[in-house]
PDB file of C-alpha atoms in Angstrom:
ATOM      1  CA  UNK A 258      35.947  40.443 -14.115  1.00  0.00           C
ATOM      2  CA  UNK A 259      39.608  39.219 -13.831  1.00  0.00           C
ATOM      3  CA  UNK A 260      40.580  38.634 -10.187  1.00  0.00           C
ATOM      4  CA  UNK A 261      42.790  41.894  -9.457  1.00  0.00           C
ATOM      5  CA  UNK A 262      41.195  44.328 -11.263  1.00  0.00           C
ATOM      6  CA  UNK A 263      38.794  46.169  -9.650  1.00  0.00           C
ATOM      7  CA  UNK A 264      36.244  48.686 -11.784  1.00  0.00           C
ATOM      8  CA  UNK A 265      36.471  52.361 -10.796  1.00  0.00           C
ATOM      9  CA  UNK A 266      32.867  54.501  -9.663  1.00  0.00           C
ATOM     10  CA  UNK A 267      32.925  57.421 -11.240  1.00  0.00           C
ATOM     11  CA  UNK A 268      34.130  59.322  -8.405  1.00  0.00           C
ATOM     12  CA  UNK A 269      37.201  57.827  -8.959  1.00  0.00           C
ATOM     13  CA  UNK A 270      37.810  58.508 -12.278  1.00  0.00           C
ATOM     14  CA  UNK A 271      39.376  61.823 -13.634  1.00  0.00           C
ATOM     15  CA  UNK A 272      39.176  63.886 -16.582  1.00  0.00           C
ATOM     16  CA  UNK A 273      41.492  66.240 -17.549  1.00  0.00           C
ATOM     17  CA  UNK A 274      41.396  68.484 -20.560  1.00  0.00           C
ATOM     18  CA  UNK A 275      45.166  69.062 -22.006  1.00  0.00           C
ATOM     19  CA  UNK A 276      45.804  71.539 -24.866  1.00  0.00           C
ATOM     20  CA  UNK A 277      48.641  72.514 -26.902  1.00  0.00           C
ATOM     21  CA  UNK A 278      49.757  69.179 -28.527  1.00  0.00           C
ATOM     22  CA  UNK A 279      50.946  69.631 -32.210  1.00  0.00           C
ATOM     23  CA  UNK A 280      50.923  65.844 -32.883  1.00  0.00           C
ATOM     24  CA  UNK A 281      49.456  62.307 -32.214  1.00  0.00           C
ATOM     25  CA  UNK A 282      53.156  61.271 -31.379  1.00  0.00           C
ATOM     26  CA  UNK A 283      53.316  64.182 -28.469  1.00  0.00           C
ATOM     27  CA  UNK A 284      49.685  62.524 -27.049  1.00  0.00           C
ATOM     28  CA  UNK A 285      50.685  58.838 -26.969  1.00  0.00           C
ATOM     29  CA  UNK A 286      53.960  60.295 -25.207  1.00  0.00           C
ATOM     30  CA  UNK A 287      52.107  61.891 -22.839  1.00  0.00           C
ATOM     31  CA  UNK A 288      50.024  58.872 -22.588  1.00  0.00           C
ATOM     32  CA  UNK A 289      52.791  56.458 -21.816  1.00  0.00           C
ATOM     33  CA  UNK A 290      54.517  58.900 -19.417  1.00  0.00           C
ATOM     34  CA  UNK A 291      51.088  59.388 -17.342  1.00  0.00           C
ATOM     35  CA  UNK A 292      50.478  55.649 -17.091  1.00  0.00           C
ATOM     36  CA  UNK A 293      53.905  55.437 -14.865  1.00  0.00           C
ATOM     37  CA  UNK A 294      52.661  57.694 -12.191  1.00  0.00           C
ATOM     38  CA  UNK A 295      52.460  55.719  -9.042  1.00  0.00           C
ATOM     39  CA  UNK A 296      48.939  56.333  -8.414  1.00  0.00           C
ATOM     40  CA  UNK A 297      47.625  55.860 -12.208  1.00  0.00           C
ATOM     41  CA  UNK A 298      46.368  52.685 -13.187  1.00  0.00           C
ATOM     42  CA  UNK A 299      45.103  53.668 -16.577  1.00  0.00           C
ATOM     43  CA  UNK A 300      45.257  57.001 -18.761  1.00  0.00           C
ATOM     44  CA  UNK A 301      43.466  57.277 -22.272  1.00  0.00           C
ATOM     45  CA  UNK A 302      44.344  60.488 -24.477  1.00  0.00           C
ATOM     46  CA  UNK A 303      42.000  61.321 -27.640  1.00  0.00           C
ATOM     47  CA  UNK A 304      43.990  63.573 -29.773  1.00  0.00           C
ATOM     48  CA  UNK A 305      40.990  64.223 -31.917  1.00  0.00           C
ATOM     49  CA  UNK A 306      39.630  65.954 -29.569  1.00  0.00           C
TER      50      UNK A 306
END
């Protein structure tokens, strides 16, 4: 492991389900807006599912 990062538990990690996007473009927006929250260090947004 890099010195820095540390690995999250799972009690530390969130899941959200968010619905209504019409298009990949609108996810990896959302994606890259959610990553600049203070408290985020990483989001990940499947659009597949």
């Amino acid at each position: 492991m890099s010195e820095g990062i540390t690995e999250l538990t799972e009690e530390e990690k969130k899941v959200y389900r968010v619905q209504g996007f019409s298009c990949a473009n609108c996810a990896g927006k959302f994606e890259r807006n959610v990553k600049k929250l203070p408290e985020v260090q990483d989001a990940k947004v499947n659009f597949g599912a």
